[in-house]
Short mmCIF file of C-alpha atoms in Angstrom, two decimals:
data_model
loop_
_atom_site.label_atom_id
_atom_site.label_comp_id
_atom_site.label_asym_id
_atom_site.label_seq_id
_atom_site.Cartn_x
_atom_site.Cartn_y
_atom_site.Cartn_z
CA UNK A 944 37.49 -0.28 10.41
CA UNK A 945 33.62 -1.50 11.03
CA UNK A 946 31.18 0.53 9.08
CA UNK A 947 29.19 3.02 11.59
CA UNK A 948 25.81 1.80 12.35
CA UNK A 949 22.21 3.64 12.28
CA UNK A 950 19.31 2.13 13.58
CA UNK A 951 15.92 2.36 11.72
CA UNK A 952 12.43 2.58 12.47
CA UNK A 953 10.07 2.45 9.61
CA UNK A 954 5.88 3.26 10.19
CA UNK A 955 3.44 3.89 7.85
CA UNK A 956 1.78 2.87 4.52
CA UNK A 957 3.76 0.79 1.57
CA UNK A 958 4.79 4.32 0.23
CA UNK A 959 6.35 5.11 3.37
CA UNK A 960 7.97 2.01 3.05
CA UNK A 961 9.55 2.60 -0.28
CA UNK A 962 10.78 6.30 1.10
CA UNK A 963 12.70 3.97 4.07
CA UNK A 964 14.09 1.48 1.29
CA UNK A 965 15.58 4.63 -0.54
CA UNK A 966 17.16 6.09 2.77
CA UNK A 967 18.72 2.61 3.52
CA UNK A 968 19.87 2.45 0.29
CA UNK A 969 21.50 5.47 0.33
CA UNK A 970 22.97 4.58 3.86
CA UNK A 971 24.51 1.25 2.43
CA UNK A 972 25.93 3.53 -0.50
CA UNK A 973 27.65 5.62 1.90
CA UNK A 974 29.09 2.85 3.86
CA UNK A 975 26.59 3.04 6.57
CA UNK A 976 24.99 -0.49 8.44
CA UNK A 977 22.01 -0.87 9.96
CA UNK A 978 22.03 -2.10 13.88
CA UNK A 979 19.46 -4.13 15.17
CA UNK A 980 18.48 -2.76 18.24
CA UNK A 981 19.32 0.50 19.77
CA UNK A 982 22.08 -0.24 21.78
CA UNK A 983 24.60 -0.94 18.93
CA UNK A 984 23.47 2.23 16.80
CA UNK A 985 25.10 5.39 16.68
CA UNK A 986 22.12 7.28 15.57
CA UNK A 987 18.25 6.75 15.27
CA UNK A 988 16.09 7.44 12.06
CA UNK A 989 12.47 7.48 12.84
CA UNK A 990 10.57 7.77 9.46
CA UNK A 991 7.07 8.73 10.74
CA UNK A 992 3.17 8.36 9.75
CA UNK A 993 0.92 11.18 10.35
CA UNK A 994 -2.18 9.87 8.24
CA UNK A 995 -4.62 9.59 11.33
CA UNK A 996 -4.57 10.51 15.20
CA UNK A 997 -3.72 6.70 16.11
CA UNK A 998 -0.73 6.63 13.90
CA UNK A 999 0.71 9.84 14.86
CA UNK A 1000 0.33 8.48 18.37
CA UNK A 1001 2.40 5.29 17.18
CA UNK A 1002 4.97 7.94 15.70
CA UNK A 1003 5.52 9.66 18.74
CA UNK A 1004 5.79 6.85 20.64
CA UNK A 1005 8.44 5.46 18.47
CA UNK A 1006 10.18 8.81 18.51
CA UNK A 1007 10.10 9.01 22.65
CA UNK A 1008 11.24 5.29 22.69
CA UNK A 1009 14.40 5.97 20.32
CA UNK A 1010 15.16 9.32 22.27
CA UNK A 1011 14.37 7.07 25.61
CA UNK A 1012 17.00 4.07 24.48
CA UNK A 1013 19.64 5.98 22.19
CA UNK A 1014 19.56 9.50 22.55
CA UNK A 1015 20.74 10.64 18.79
CA UNK A 1016 17.31 10.59 16.79
CA UNK A 1017 16.39 12.10 13.27
CA UNK A 1018 12.93 12.14 12.46
CA UNK A 1019 11.69 12.15 8.81
CA UNK A 1020 8.15 11.35 7.03
CA UNK A 1021 4.64 12.67 7.07
CA UNK A 1022 4.61 14.20 10.66
CA UNK A 1023 7.93 16.20 9.55
CA UNK A 1024 5.65 18.82 8.11
CA UNK A 1025 3.00 21.48 9.28
CA UNK A 1026 1.69 21.61 12.99
CA UNK A 1027 2.78 17.81 13.20
CA UNK A 1028 6.41 19.12 13.27
CA UNK A 1029 5.90 21.51 16.00
CA UNK A 1030 4.02 18.86 17.95
CA UNK A 1031 7.31 16.76 17.98
CA UNK A 1032 9.66 19.64 18.36
CA UNK A 1033 7.84 20.57 21.27
CA UNK A 1034 7.75 17.21 22.89
CA UNK A 1035 11.24 16.13 22.04
CA UNK A 1036 13.21 19.31 21.58
CA UNK A 1037 16.67 17.57 21.31
CA UNK A 1038 15.64 15.40 18.34
CA UNK A 1039 18.62 16.10 15.83
CA UNK A 1040 16.59 16.89 12.69
CA UNK A 1041 13.02 16.66 11.38
CA UNK A 1042 12.22 16.89 7.77
CA UNK A 1043 9.03 15.73 5.63
CA UNK A 1044 8.32 12.60 3.16
CA UNK A 1045 10.84 12.31 0.32
CA UNK A 1046 13.31 14.99 1.78
CA UNK A 1047 16.02 12.39 1.50
CA UNK A 1048 19.01 14.91 1.35
CA UNK A 1049 18.05 16.40 4.78
CA UNK A 1050 17.81 13.17 6.46
CA UNK A 1051 21.52 12.30 4.83
CA UNK A 1052 22.94 16.06 5.98
CA UNK A 1053 21.62 15.37 9.26
CA UNK A 1054 23.08 11.83 9.65
CA UNK A 1055 26.80 13.17 8.22
CA UNK A 1056 26.54 15.82 10.96
CA UNK A 1057 25.89 13.10 13.93
CA UNK A 1058 27.86 10.20 12.32
CA UNK A 1059 30.38 11.29 8.96
CA UNK A 1060 30.50 8.40 6.95
CA UNK A 1061 33.61 6.02 6.38
CA UNK A 1062 34.27 5.34 2.79
CA UNK A 1063 35.32 1.63 2.37
CA UNK A 1064 35.03 0.49 -1.31
CA UNK A 1065 34.49 -2.99 0.20
CA UNK A 1066 32.06 -2.33 2.50
CA UNK A 1067 29.93 0.13 0.13
CA UNK A 1068 28.70 -2.52 -2.29
CA UNK A 1069 24.62 -1.99 -2.91
CA UNK A 1070 22.85 -4.57 -4.69
CA UNK A 1071 21.29 -3.26 -8.24
CA UNK A 1072 17.79 -3.17 -6.56
CA UNK A 1073 18.67 -1.11 -3.77
CA UNK A 1074 17.87 -2.14 0.00
CA UNK A 1075 14.13 -3.44 0.65
CA UNK A 1076 12.52 -4.28 3.56
CA UNK A 1077 10.22 -6.59 2.08
CA UNK A 1078 10.87 -10.41 1.63
CA UNK A 1079 13.00 -11.02 -1.55
CA UNK A 1080 10.27 -12.52 -3.72
CA UNK A 1081 8.02 -9.22 -3.74
CA UNK A 1082 8.72 -5.44 -4.18
CA UNK A 1083 6.68 -2.42 -3.78
CA UNK A 1084 6.98 -0.16 -6.63
CA UNK A 1085 6.16 3.30 -6.22
CA UNK A 1086 4.95 5.24 -9.65
CA UNK A 1087 4.24 8.62 -8.16
CA UNK A 1088 4.30 10.72 -5.07
CA UNK A 1089 1.39 13.34 -4.02
CA UNK A 1090 -2.13 13.71 -4.99
CA UNK A 1091 -4.42 15.98 -6.69
CA UNK A 1092 -7.62 15.38 -4.97
CA UNK A 1093 -8.88 17.06 -2.32
CA UNK A 1094 -10.79 14.66 -0.12
CA UNK A 1095 -12.11 16.42 3.08
CA UNK A 1096 -11.08 13.76 5.03
CA UNK A 1097 -7.25 13.38 4.21
CA UNK A 1098 -4.35 15.25 4.67
CA UNK A 1099 -1.99 13.58 2.29
CA UNK A 1100 -1.83 16.33 -0.34
CA UNK A 1101 -0.88 18.74 2.16
CA UNK A 1102 2.11 16.47 3.65
CA UNK A 1103 2.93 15.11 0.08
CA UNK A 1104 2.24 17.59 -2.36
CA UNK A 1105 0.56 17.56 -5.90
CA UNK A 1106 0.87 14.44 -8.07
CA UNK A 1107 4.48 14.00 -9.31
CA UNK A 1108 4.76 10.92 -11.89
CA UNK A 1109 7.92 9.37 -12.40
CA UNK A 1110 8.99 9.23 -15.83
CA UNK A 1111 7.95 5.97 -17.41
CA UNK A 1112 10.98 4.58 -18.88
CA UNK A 1113 12.38 4.64 -15.11
CA UNK A 1114 9.80 3.05 -13.58
CA UNK A 1115 9.89 0.37 -16.18
CA UNK A 1116 13.73 -0.10 -15.70
CA UNK A 1117 13.49 -0.31 -11.91
CA UNK A 1118 10.69 -3.32 -12.22
CA UNK A 1119 13.32 -4.73 -14.60
CA UNK A 1120 16.27 -4.44 -12.14
CA UNK A 1121 13.78 -6.03 -9.68
CA UNK A 1122 12.62 -8.92 -11.38
CA UNK A 1123 16.20 -9.68 -12.31
CA UNK A 1124 17.22 -9.44 -8.50
CA UNK A 1125 14.70 -12.15 -7.88
CA UNK A 1126 11.54 -10.38 -7.61
CA UNK A 1127 8.40 -12.60 -8.46
CA UNK A 1128 5.55 -10.08 -7.64
CA UNK A 1129 5.57 -6.38 -8.56
CA UNK A 1130 2.95 -4.16 -6.09
CA UNK A 1131 2.50 -0.57 -7.98
CA UNK A 1132 1.89 1.82 -5.37
CA UNK A 1133 1.09 5.54 -5.16
CA UNK A 1134 -1.60 7.65 -4.05
CA UNK A 1135 -3.65 7.51 -7.12
CA UNK A 1136 -2.55 4.94 -9.63
CA UNK A 1137 -5.31 6.04 -12.31
CA UNK A 1138 -3.59 9.57 -12.48
CA UNK A 1139 -0.45 8.19 -13.62
CA UNK A 1140 1.23 10.33 -15.71
CA UNK A 1141 -1.22 13.36 -16.10
CA UNK A 1142 1.10 15.90 -14.57
CA UNK A 1143 3.88 14.67 -17.37
CA UNK A 1144 1.05 14.67 -20.12
CA UNK A 1145 1.62 11.32 -20.50
CA UNK A 1146 5.34 12.20 -21.83
CA UNK A 1147 6.66 9.00 -23.56
CA UNK A 1148 9.59 7.08 -22.76
CA UNK A 1149 12.21 4.30 -24.54
CA UNK A 1150 12.44 0.87 -22.46
CA UNK A 1151 13.67 -2.39 -24.22
CA UNK A 1152 13.54 -0.58 -27.43
CA UNK A 1153 9.81 0.41 -27.54
CA UNK A 1154 8.07 3.68 -26.74
CA UNK A 1155 5.82 3.77 -23.76
CA UNK A 1156 3.69 6.43 -23.18
CA UNK A 1157 3.58 7.67 -19.05
CA UNK A 1158 -0.09 6.23 -18.18
CA UNK A 1159 -1.52 3.56 -16.84
CA UNK A 1160 -2.19 1.20 -19.63
CA UNK A 1161 1.27 1.34 -20.81
CA UNK A 1162 2.68 0.94 -17.72
CA UNK A 1163 0.71 -1.99 -17.35
CA UNK A 1164 1.63 -3.52 -21.10
CA UNK A 1165 5.34 -2.36 -19.88
CA UNK A 1166 5.52 -4.30 -16.48
CA UNK A 1167 3.32 -6.91 -17.83
CA UNK A 1168 6.19 -7.83 -20.19
CA UNK A 1169 8.46 -8.92 -17.30
CA UNK A 1170 8.43 -12.53 -15.65
CA UNK A 1171 6.20 -11.40 -12.53
CA UNK A 1172 2.86 -11.25 -11.04
CA UNK A 1173 1.83 -7.18 -11.18
CA UNK A 1174 -0.65 -6.01 -8.68
CA UNK A 1175 -2.23 -2.63 -8.94
CA UNK A 1176 -3.01 -0.94 -5.82
CA UNK A 1177 -4.96 2.37 -5.05
CA UNK A 1178 -7.00 2.42 -8.11
CA UNK A 1179 -9.53 5.20 -8.51
CA UNK A 1180 -12.52 3.95 -10.88
CA UNK A 1181 -12.06 6.47 -13.78
CA UNK A 1182 -13.25 5.43 -17.07
CA UNK A 1183 -9.77 4.53 -18.79
CA UNK A 1184 -9.24 2.03 -16.15
CA UNK A 1185 -11.66 -0.27 -18.46
CA UNK A 1186 -8.81 -0.60 -20.40
CA UNK A 1187 -6.80 -2.27 -18.00
CA UNK A 1188 -9.31 -5.23 -17.59
CA UNK A 1189 -8.46 -7.10 -20.98
CA UNK A 1190 -4.96 -7.18 -19.93
CA UNK A 1191 -5.87 -8.77 -16.92
CA UNK A 1192 -7.97 -11.34 -18.60
CA UNK A 1193 -4.85 -11.90 -20.74
CA UNK A 1194 -2.87 -12.48 -18.09
CA UNK A 1195 -0.55 -9.86 -18.39
CA UNK A 1196 -1.14 -8.63 -15.08
CA UNK A 1197 -2.98 -9.87 -12.03
CA UNK A 1198 -6.94 -9.68 -12.04
CA UNK A 1199 -6.67 -7.50 -8.72
CA UNK A 1200 -7.87 -3.92 -8.33
CA UNK A 1201 -7.43 -2.11 -4.86
CA UNK A 1202 -10.06 0.80 -4.93
CA UNK A 1203 -10.62 2.98 -2.14
CA UNK A 1204 -14.61 3.48 -2.43
CA UNK A 1205 -14.96 4.64 0.98
CA UNK A 1206 -18.59 4.60 0.63
CA UNK A 1207 -21.45 4.21 -1.65
CA UNK A 1208 -24.43 6.73 -0.62
CA UNK A 1209 -23.78 9.93 -3.01
CA UNK A 1210 -24.35 12.33 -0.19
CA UNK A 1211 -21.70 10.95 2.15
CA UNK A 1212 -19.17 11.11 -0.87
CA UNK A 1213 -19.98 14.85 -1.38
CA UNK A 1214 -19.39 15.39 1.79
CA UNK A 1215 -16.12 13.29 1.43
CA UNK A 1216 -15.41 15.33 -1.80
CA UNK A 1217 -14.50 12.15 -3.61
CA UNK A 1218 -13.94 12.27 -7.03
CA UNK A 1219 -15.49 9.18 -8.29
CA UNK A 1220 -19.14 9.03 -9.77
CA UNK A 1221 -21.25 6.52 -7.33
CA UNK A 1222 -23.87 6.03 -9.50
CA UNK A 1223 -21.87 4.39 -11.94
CA UNK A 1224 -19.80 2.11 -9.73
CA UNK A 1225 -21.95 -1.08 -9.47
CA UNK A 1226 -22.45 -0.65 -13.31
CA UNK A 1227 -18.50 -0.40 -13.77
CA UNK A 1228 -17.90 -3.62 -11.30
CA UNK A 1229 -20.36 -5.45 -13.68
CA UNK A 1230 -18.70 -4.70 -17.20
CA UNK A 1231 -15.48 -5.61 -15.21
CA UNK A 1232 -16.67 -8.90 -14.00
CA UNK A 1233 -18.10 -9.87 -17.57
CA UNK A 1234 -14.76 -8.98 -19.28
CA UNK A 1235 -12.48 -10.87 -16.63
CA UNK A 1236 -14.55 -13.21 -14.33
CA UNK A 1237 -11.35 -14.04 -12.26
CA UNK A 1238 -10.99 -10.58 -10.97
CA UNK A 1239 -10.92 -10.09 -7.34
CA UNK A 1240 -11.78 -6.41 -5.84
CA UNK A 1241 -10.56 -5.06 -2.34
CA UNK A 1242 -11.57 -1.89 -1.02
CA UNK A 1243 -11.77 0.15 2.37
CA UNK A 1244 -14.57 2.00 3.88
CA UNK A 1245 -15.34 4.53 6.05
CA UNK A 1246 -18.03 4.35 8.41
CA UNK A 1247 -19.51 7.08 10.75
CA UNK A 1248 -18.37 9.83 8.82
CA UNK A 1249 -19.77 13.32 9.70
CA UNK A 1250 -23.47 13.50 8.73
CA UNK A 1251 -23.84 9.97 7.71
CA UNK A 1252 -27.43 8.84 8.79
CA UNK A 1253 -28.87 5.61 9.55
CA UNK A 1254 -30.37 5.69 6.09
CA UNK A 1255 -26.94 6.43 4.54
CA UNK A 1256 -25.02 3.77 6.27
CA UNK A 1257 -28.30 0.95 5.24
CA UNK A 1258 -27.41 1.85 1.59
CA UNK A 1259 -23.78 1.17 2.36
CA UNK A 1260 -24.98 -2.58 3.38
CA UNK A 1261 -27.06 -2.84 0.65
CA UNK A 1262 -24.54 -1.74 -1.68
CA UNK A 1263 -21.88 -4.21 -0.80
CA UNK A 1264 -24.56 -7.05 -1.21
CA UNK A 1265 -25.02 -6.15 -4.80
CA UNK A 1266 -21.08 -5.22 -5.12
CA UNK A 1267 -20.12 -8.67 -3.80
CA UNK A 1268 -16.32 -7.20 -2.90
CA UNK A 1269 -13.82 -10.14 -2.40
CA UNK A 1270 -11.67 -8.28 0.13
CA UNK A 1271 -12.82 -5.57 2.31
CA UNK A 1272 -11.20 -3.17 4.92
CA UNK A 1273 -13.25 -0.60 7.15
CA UNK A 1274 -12.36 2.32 9.37
CA UNK A 1275 -14.35 4.10 12.11
CA UNK A 1276 -14.17 7.93 11.27
CA UNK A 1277 -11.92 9.59 13.41
CA UNK A 1278 -10.51 13.58 13.09
CA UNK A 1279 -7.09 14.33 11.59
CA UNK A 1280 -5.62 17.28 12.49
CA UNK A 1281 -5.60 19.85 9.38
CA UNK A 1282 -8.49 17.81 7.65
CA UNK A 1283 -11.85 20.09 6.77
CA UNK A 1284 -14.08 17.14 7.55
CA UNK A 1285 -13.17 17.89 11.48
CA UNK A 1286 -15.45 20.93 10.74
CA UNK A 1287 -18.33 19.37 9.13
CA UNK A 1288 -21.53 19.29 11.22
CA UNK A 1289 -23.58 16.22 12.84
CA UNK A 1290 -20.33 14.16 13.83
CA UNK A 1291 -21.55 10.52 14.87
CA UNK A 1292 -21.10 9.42 18.25
CA UNK A 1293 -18.57 6.73 19.36
CA UNK A 1294 -20.80 4.31 20.02
CA UNK A 1295 -22.52 4.54 16.73
CA UNK A 1296 -19.57 4.35 14.69
CA UNK A 1297 -18.36 1.37 16.35
CA UNK A 1298 -21.67 -0.46 16.30
CA UNK A 1299 -22.01 0.61 12.37
CA UNK A 1300 -18.55 -0.79 12.11
CA UNK A 1301 -19.50 -4.19 13.53
CA UNK A 1302 -22.46 -4.51 11.35
CA UNK A 1303 -20.56 -3.45 8.39
CA UNK A 1304 -17.42 -6.12 9.30
CA UNK A 1305 -20.31 -8.87 9.71
CA UNK A 1306 -21.65 -8.27 6.17
CA UNK A 1307 -17.92 -8.34 4.67
CA UNK A 1308 -17.12 -11.36 6.40
CA UNK A 1309 -20.39 -13.13 5.32
CA UNK A 1310 -19.65 -12.27 1.53
CA UNK A 1311 -16.02 -13.51 2.01
CA UNK A 1312 -16.89 -16.59 3.49
CA UNK A 1313 -19.58 -17.51 0.69
CA UNK A 1314 -16.80 -16.32 -2.11
CA UNK A 1315 -13.88 -18.23 -0.67
CA UNK A 1316 -16.48 -21.59 -0.09
CA UNK A 1317 -17.27 -21.57 -3.97
CA UNK A 1318 -13.48 -21.63 -4.73
CA UNK A 1319 -13.39 -25.06 -3.21
CA UNK A 1320 -12.79 -27.78 -5.81
CA UNK A 1321 -10.73 -25.31 -8.02
CA UNK A 1322 -7.14 -25.61 -9.34
CA UNK A 1323 -5.09 -22.33 -8.74
CA UNK A 1324 -1.60 -20.76 -8.85
CA UNK A 1325 -0.47 -19.49 -5.45
CA UNK A 1326 2.85 -17.63 -4.56
CA UNK A 1327 4.62 -18.93 -1.57
CA UNK A 1328 5.51 -16.71 1.22
CA UNK A 1329 6.89 -18.69 4.00
CA UNK A 1330 7.41 -22.31 4.99
CA UNK A 1331 7.47 -23.12 8.80
CA UNK A 1332 9.43 -25.42 10.68
CA UNK A 1333 6.56 -27.85 10.59
CA UNK A 1334 6.58 -27.51 6.96
CA UNK A 1335 3.56 -25.57 6.63
CA UNK A 1336 3.17 -23.43 3.74
CA UNK A 1337 1.76 -19.84 3.55
CA UNK A 1338 0.88 -19.04 0.42
CA UNK A 1339 -1.30 -16.38 -1.50
CA UNK A 1340 -3.42 -16.53 -4.34
CA UNK A 1341 -3.72 -13.90 -7.47
CA UNK A 1342 -6.88 -12.54 -5.31
CA UNK A 1343 -4.49 -11.91 -2.07
CA UNK A 1344 -2.22 -9.10 -1.41
CA UNK A 1345 0.49 -9.73 1.14
CA UNK A 1346 -0.02 -8.18 4.55
CA UNK A 1347 -3.55 -7.39 4.08
CA UNK A 1348 -5.58 -9.67 2.46
CA UNK A 1349 -6.10 -13.36 2.76
CA UNK A 1350 -3.60 -16.55 2.90
CA UNK A 1351 -3.68 -20.06 1.57
CA UNK A 1352 -2.22 -22.58 3.42
CA UNK A 1353 -0.82 -26.08 2.47
CA UNK A 1354 -0.39 -28.86 5.21
CA UNK A 1355 1.05 -31.60 3.81
CA UNK A 1356 4.07 -32.24 0.98
CA UNK A 1357 5.20 -28.43 1.12
CA UNK A 1358 8.32 -28.84 2.97
CA UNK A 1359 10.78 -28.29 -0.18
CA UNK A 1360 8.93 -25.23 -1.28
CA UNK A 1361 10.78 -22.32 -1.36
CA UNK A 1362 9.12 -18.64 -0.53
CA UNK A 1363 8.85 -17.21 -4.08
CA UNK A 1364 7.80 -20.10 -5.78
CA UNK A 1365 4.64 -20.21 -7.66
CA UNK A 1366 2.83 -23.38 -7.73
CA UNK A 1367 -0.43 -24.92 -8.56
CA UNK A 1368 -2.50 -25.94 -5.80
CA UNK A 1369 -6.05 -27.68 -5.35
CA UNK A 1370 -8.36 -26.09 -2.98
CA UNK A 1371 -9.94 -28.23 -0.34
CA UNK A 1372 -11.41 -26.21 2.17
CA UNK A 1373 -12.34 -22.35 2.78
CA UNK A 1374 -12.64 -20.36 5.99
CA UNK A 1375 -13.68 -17.00 6.66
CA UNK A 1376 -10.64 -15.61 4.83
CA UNK A 1377 -8.28 -18.12 3.88
CA UNK A 1378 -7.80 -21.16 1.91
CA UNK A 1379 -6.80 -24.40 2.68
CA UNK A 1380 -5.16 -26.49 -0.34
CA UNK A 1381 -2.58 -29.16 -1.51
CA UNK A 1382 -0.43 -29.42 -4.25
CA UNK A 1383 -1.72 -30.43 -7.61
#
């Protein structure tokens, strides 16, 4: 008897991706299989994203497509709470179930009702690392859920709740399982990685015979003992982040920090209700680079925030000149249903937002191009992501996270390389965002 097939659509950020992986792991454990298309599925699960309006629309389109092509749809994720939930029910009254993020029980209950599981011990085999949606050589490691901040533009706390950290020993055991299964790069994610363990009062746990506290430094020391790259995402620049920089200089974790600065001007940051002290940020960056010269800094910014003046925006451009960040993303502000920023005065016209975004990206591109040009002639380790049919290898340096940063390409002599290999290359050429090199 063949296993019942379930269609799956996963939308949103890496944290939502991890939720999808947990659902898929449970599906496999209960004897379900995944279908490659709508026609072959008994039911379709859509894991939604509701962070910004464009993500909401993408989620609604995905639900609509699943309803049209299959007809039996279970909706979960960030759109499953609050006003978004009502919007889904209003537009698609026949969906089988709507649940919020991490509500795996509701998803499985709805699935059991729609398609009862068939137990077969020969089909119900799940690999120890669970079911992953990423390539075999890297994986996201979620260390907590929710967030204690109240940024005025963000509705994540209302969707995912306050900070709930996972026990330190549980996280380290998952990291160990992933590495044993062949993962060569662990990408640590959360809503606020720097706040890890605050809600647990840094409770200790035991792993491999040693006690670790549930806090950022101990987490990095534990993960750093595994034979894998460890990359930190969603880090707020709290003072204790300084303790992580020596671990980067020692090679225990990658010299890479993903910090969502969002803006530089104190007035803009106050309107955003951001937790960081902007006046100290440049000094912190200088200190990090002094302790770990190879550190790569990535960040995201919002331009056109309500009340942003030309002078505030120019402050951001000048700050960028000083900060010299390695990797940068930028968004034009848009209202999000339920966000307090919607009611702020002096919203910036769309054409002004677009013009500022273009100026910001021109600045960021010039900085990126200059920093990459300085790497020509250097030797560095890269991880192989893919080798195409022409023998061209797509790789990443320690300064590049998958899907959001740049690549290093090897055009010759790469035919024998395999995804997940870490090799040394000599950098020959640089572009605006990417590098080219040869095996050293």
